[in-house]
XYZ file of C-alpha atoms in Angstrom:
298
model
C -40.605 105.378 -129.095
C -36.930 105.567 -130.016
C -34.263 106.793 -126.886
C -33.921 110.509 -127.565
C -30.669 110.855 -126.423
C -29.627 108.396 -128.085
C -31.181 109.868 -131.617
C -29.413 112.928 -130.922
C -26.498 111.371 -131.234
C -27.127 109.354 -134.450
C -28.839 112.358 -136.597
C -26.208 114.672 -135.663
C -22.542 114.303 -134.383
C -19.993 113.659 -136.300
C -18.477 109.815 -136.574
C -18.818 106.602 -137.726
C -20.593 103.423 -136.506
C -18.366 100.688 -136.110
C -20.088 97.289 -137.990
C -19.057 94.201 -135.388
C -22.018 91.995 -136.755
C -20.528 88.943 -138.055
C -22.991 86.260 -137.839
C -22.786 82.279 -138.347
C -21.209 82.384 -142.147
C -19.070 84.885 -142.454
C -17.103 84.735 -138.349
C -14.273 82.199 -140.463
C -13.336 84.364 -142.880
C -13.811 87.447 -140.036
C -11.222 85.136 -137.346
C -8.910 84.183 -140.292
C -8.222 87.991 -141.256
C -7.834 88.514 -137.831
C -4.631 85.126 -137.768
C -7.057 82.464 -136.454
C -7.695 79.809 -139.156
C -9.784 77.033 -138.438
C -7.914 74.531 -137.153
C -6.964 76.376 -134.495
C -10.779 75.990 -133.209
C -13.175 73.304 -132.969
C -17.550 73.588 -133.211
C -19.724 76.741 -133.055
C -18.998 77.590 -129.255
C -15.602 78.087 -129.751
C -15.667 80.153 -133.069
C -18.024 82.531 -130.910
C -16.173 82.793 -128.202
C -13.451 83.335 -129.924
C -15.189 86.292 -132.058
C -16.085 87.942 -129.328
C -12.916 87.789 -127.820
C -11.898 89.783 -130.688
C -14.584 92.229 -130.727
C -14.332 92.918 -126.570
C -10.961 93.675 -127.933
C -11.774 96.486 -129.684
C -14.793 97.330 -127.869
C -12.305 98.346 -124.936
C -9.555 99.698 -126.974
C -8.851 103.512 -125.753
C -9.699 105.211 -128.970
C -12.987 103.105 -129.284
C -15.367 105.626 -128.098
C -18.599 107.278 -128.563
C -16.129 111.298 -130.266
C -15.633 109.255 -133.270
C -17.322 106.398 -133.016
C -20.503 107.117 -133.272
C -22.684 103.755 -133.090
C -21.877 100.036 -133.460
C -23.873 96.507 -135.049
C -23.732 93.707 -132.686
C -25.186 90.302 -133.693
C -27.091 88.686 -131.084
C -24.973 86.598 -129.345
C -22.594 89.988 -129.016
C -25.307 91.567 -127.548
C -25.844 88.711 -124.682
C -22.258 88.960 -124.449
C -20.376 90.800 -121.238
C -17.595 92.959 -121.495
C -15.894 93.056 -117.914
C -19.138 91.700 -116.741
C -21.501 94.458 -117.710
C -23.344 93.558 -120.602
C -22.752 94.592 -123.827
C -25.346 97.060 -125.156
C -24.848 99.255 -121.437
C -20.932 99.135 -122.232
C -21.291 100.990 -124.905
C -23.486 103.886 -124.309
C -22.845 103.909 -120.486
C -19.189 103.473 -120.835
C -17.854 104.531 -124.251
C -20.979 106.385 -125.867
C -21.503 104.766 -128.681
C -24.752 103.868 -129.418
C -25.723 99.847 -130.106
C -27.503 98.338 -132.825
C -28.640 94.752 -133.708
C -28.133 92.863 -136.504
C -31.615 91.145 -136.790
C -31.737 89.614 -140.438
C -31.080 85.628 -140.613
C -29.248 85.697 -144.186
C -29.982 85.311 -147.524
C -32.387 83.904 -150.105
C -30.958 82.089 -152.973
C -30.828 84.668 -155.769
C -33.637 85.219 -157.953
C -33.869 87.893 -159.848
C -30.366 89.351 -159.689
C -31.360 89.752 -156.421
C -31.020 87.944 -152.906
C -33.979 88.917 -150.098
C -34.131 87.899 -147.097
C -34.926 84.594 -144.724
C -37.935 84.985 -142.667
C -37.736 86.378 -139.638
C -40.536 84.915 -137.490
C -38.758 85.410 -134.206
C -38.066 89.052 -134.497
C -40.705 90.289 -132.222
C -39.350 88.630 -129.403
C -36.228 89.655 -130.847
C -36.808 92.974 -131.325
C -38.130 93.043 -127.226
C -35.351 91.637 -126.025
C -32.958 94.201 -128.230
C -34.914 96.887 -126.557
C -34.886 95.578 -122.341
C -31.467 95.505 -123.066
C -31.368 99.343 -124.010
C -30.653 98.498 -127.457
C -31.246 101.583 -129.762
C -32.171 100.497 -133.469
C -31.200 97.427 -135.932
C -30.088 96.380 -139.203
C -30.622 93.977 -141.711
C -29.262 93.251 -144.967
C -30.295 92.229 -148.175
C -28.107 91.623 -151.807
C -28.361 93.388 -154.913
C -26.529 91.549 -157.871
C -28.025 93.371 -161.054
C -30.038 95.694 -162.228
C -33.067 93.970 -161.928
C -35.637 96.331 -161.752
C -38.265 93.563 -160.641
C -35.907 91.869 -158.058
C -34.994 95.261 -156.372
C -38.214 96.876 -155.886
C -38.644 93.168 -154.088
C -35.999 93.792 -151.967
C -37.420 97.064 -151.279
C -40.168 96.153 -150.368
C -39.542 93.869 -147.930
C -36.607 95.973 -146.695
C -39.091 98.957 -145.597
C -42.227 95.839 -144.700
C -39.781 94.809 -141.439
C -38.497 98.361 -140.787
C -42.679 99.274 -140.164
C -42.041 96.468 -137.879
C -39.037 96.872 -136.458
C -40.485 101.070 -135.935
C -43.308 99.942 -134.113
C -41.446 98.087 -131.141
C -39.441 102.137 -130.762
C -36.764 100.962 -132.503
C -34.555 103.204 -135.494
C -34.192 99.626 -138.562
C -31.310 100.543 -140.736
C -31.756 99.582 -144.206
C -29.771 97.652 -145.494
C -30.572 96.929 -149.380
C -26.539 95.965 -150.700
C -25.037 96.382 -154.119
C -22.451 94.508 -155.486
C -19.497 95.768 -155.442
C -18.594 93.445 -158.474
C -21.870 93.725 -159.927
C -21.299 94.038 -163.671
C -24.103 96.470 -163.521
C -23.681 98.074 -160.676
C -24.273 102.044 -161.870
C -27.572 101.385 -162.838
C -28.209 99.512 -160.075
C -27.895 102.248 -157.794
C -30.328 103.782 -160.428
C -33.199 100.918 -159.594
C -32.224 100.904 -155.517
C -32.549 104.584 -155.317
C -35.593 105.394 -157.121
C -37.188 102.656 -155.757
C -36.221 103.587 -151.896
C -37.388 107.407 -152.416
C -41.011 105.622 -152.968
C -41.107 103.611 -150.780
C -39.500 106.599 -148.265
C -42.698 109.299 -149.184
C -44.865 106.148 -148.137
C -44.035 106.329 -144.706
C -46.013 108.223 -141.480
C -45.814 111.474 -140.928
C -42.832 111.207 -137.695
C -42.089 107.523 -138.346
C -37.964 107.881 -139.724
C -35.263 104.752 -140.495
C -31.257 104.604 -141.804
C -29.904 103.373 -144.469
C -27.040 101.553 -145.169
C -25.229 101.797 -149.245
C -23.275 100.484 -150.727
C -20.554 103.963 -151.999
C -22.411 104.306 -155.521
C -19.818 104.773 -158.370
C -21.272 108.374 -159.314
C -20.055 111.112 -156.282
C -23.068 112.724 -154.489
C -25.429 109.936 -155.976
C -27.701 109.197 -152.750
C -28.104 112.936 -152.071
C -31.518 113.347 -152.258
C -31.897 110.230 -149.610
C -29.391 112.105 -147.431
C -31.347 114.906 -147.230
C -35.237 112.828 -147.213
C -37.276 114.207 -144.520
C -37.422 110.729 -143.178
C -33.551 109.682 -143.178
C -32.348 109.915 -139.526
C -28.552 109.174 -141.611
C -27.118 107.623 -144.657
C -24.563 104.979 -143.510
C -21.747 102.961 -146.163
C -20.882 99.374 -145.915
C -17.284 99.136 -146.998
C -18.444 95.702 -149.583
C -15.105 93.876 -149.798
C -12.947 97.781 -150.422
C -9.849 97.915 -148.354
C -9.624 100.832 -146.070
C -8.126 102.891 -147.787
C -10.671 102.394 -150.821
C -13.452 102.004 -149.076
C -12.448 105.563 -146.997
C -11.475 106.913 -150.723
C -14.875 106.202 -152.359
C -16.419 107.756 -148.672
C -14.814 111.278 -148.774
C -16.831 112.013 -151.606
C -20.011 111.753 -151.288
C -21.315 114.446 -148.746
C -23.572 113.663 -145.383
C -22.825 110.187 -145.422
C -20.437 108.397 -143.338
C -18.924 105.028 -142.691
C -20.232 102.323 -141.582
C -17.628 99.455 -142.109
C -17.507 96.039 -140.717
C -14.237 94.586 -142.361
C -12.370 97.676 -143.598
C -12.685 98.741 -139.895
C -10.111 95.503 -138.261
C -8.797 95.097 -141.968
C -5.194 95.314 -140.032
C -5.757 93.062 -136.332
C -3.965 90.518 -136.239
C -4.524 88.469 -132.431
C -1.038 87.774 -132.430
C -0.366 91.836 -131.715
C 0.237 92.570 -128.427
C -1.962 95.163 -126.760
C -0.251 98.295 -127.600
C 0.207 97.228 -130.488
C -3.577 96.449 -131.008
C -4.425 99.363 -129.825
C -2.204 101.824 -132.115
C -3.663 99.853 -135.054
C -7.131 99.890 -133.967
C -6.727 104.470 -133.264
C -4.940 104.399 -137.041
C -7.867 103.171 -138.646
C -10.785 104.713 -136.494
C -9.096 108.134 -137.373
C -8.826 107.002 -141.139
C -12.537 106.263 -141.494
C -13.475 109.287 -139.210
C -11.694 111.806 -141.563
C -13.390 110.121 -144.447
C -16.743 110.744 -142.831
C -16.358 114.009 -141.621
C -14.270 115.184 -144.040
C -15.423 116.282 -147.016
C -13.481 116.764 -150.553
């Protein structure tokens, strides 16, 4: 059974979800954007230490709190880490009012039928139990859609919902993330197929079972309105997908009922060389910008 207070916040509070879940493959890119090059560290342990320090700097910034940032998605190592001596999940919820989520996928398979499904997760139940014990509310898992291939998209959605049911069974809230690449030459057509496949799977969920959806901002504004309104959907959140902060916020502002769950766009203007005052001011400005796009719809 999911935490009732966290569920209430996630289903109704204004704000957005911060994605702080870059893992092994995407960490070097996140650090480069932050101003830390591969020559500045040696090996994975030092790399993860540096990305954790960046995340702690974000999480402890004055503007990073539950009045605008209602949730945060964590990498497994971040979940296991500390902030000022306190476990990250409890720090986020108890000190910041931010609902903690955990990224659980293990990366992507090679592209087939225009999509990349998720790699097997044989230890998922153990990870879910550990996450629940640490105070995690829900999970996130990502697939990628590159082309409007009906069989491929159906396979992605089917796999996502199969894993989602496993997560629900452990008392956690799944965020289903079938990302449509913003570089796809058939993005709009892929979104049509995706919406229909998701709707079919949602209709199959037993009464009382709910999920969240994390989707690429659609080409057509309000295209996912029917999913936003579905009885089995707690919230629909948008990924930035490589758009700049300004572009992602502008596009999101036209999609009623969708809130942001940005990663790169959240940290786009942050640099390791900034003073704490500069860092906090820059992050506060970005948080205000993303919050406005999530709440104030045109």
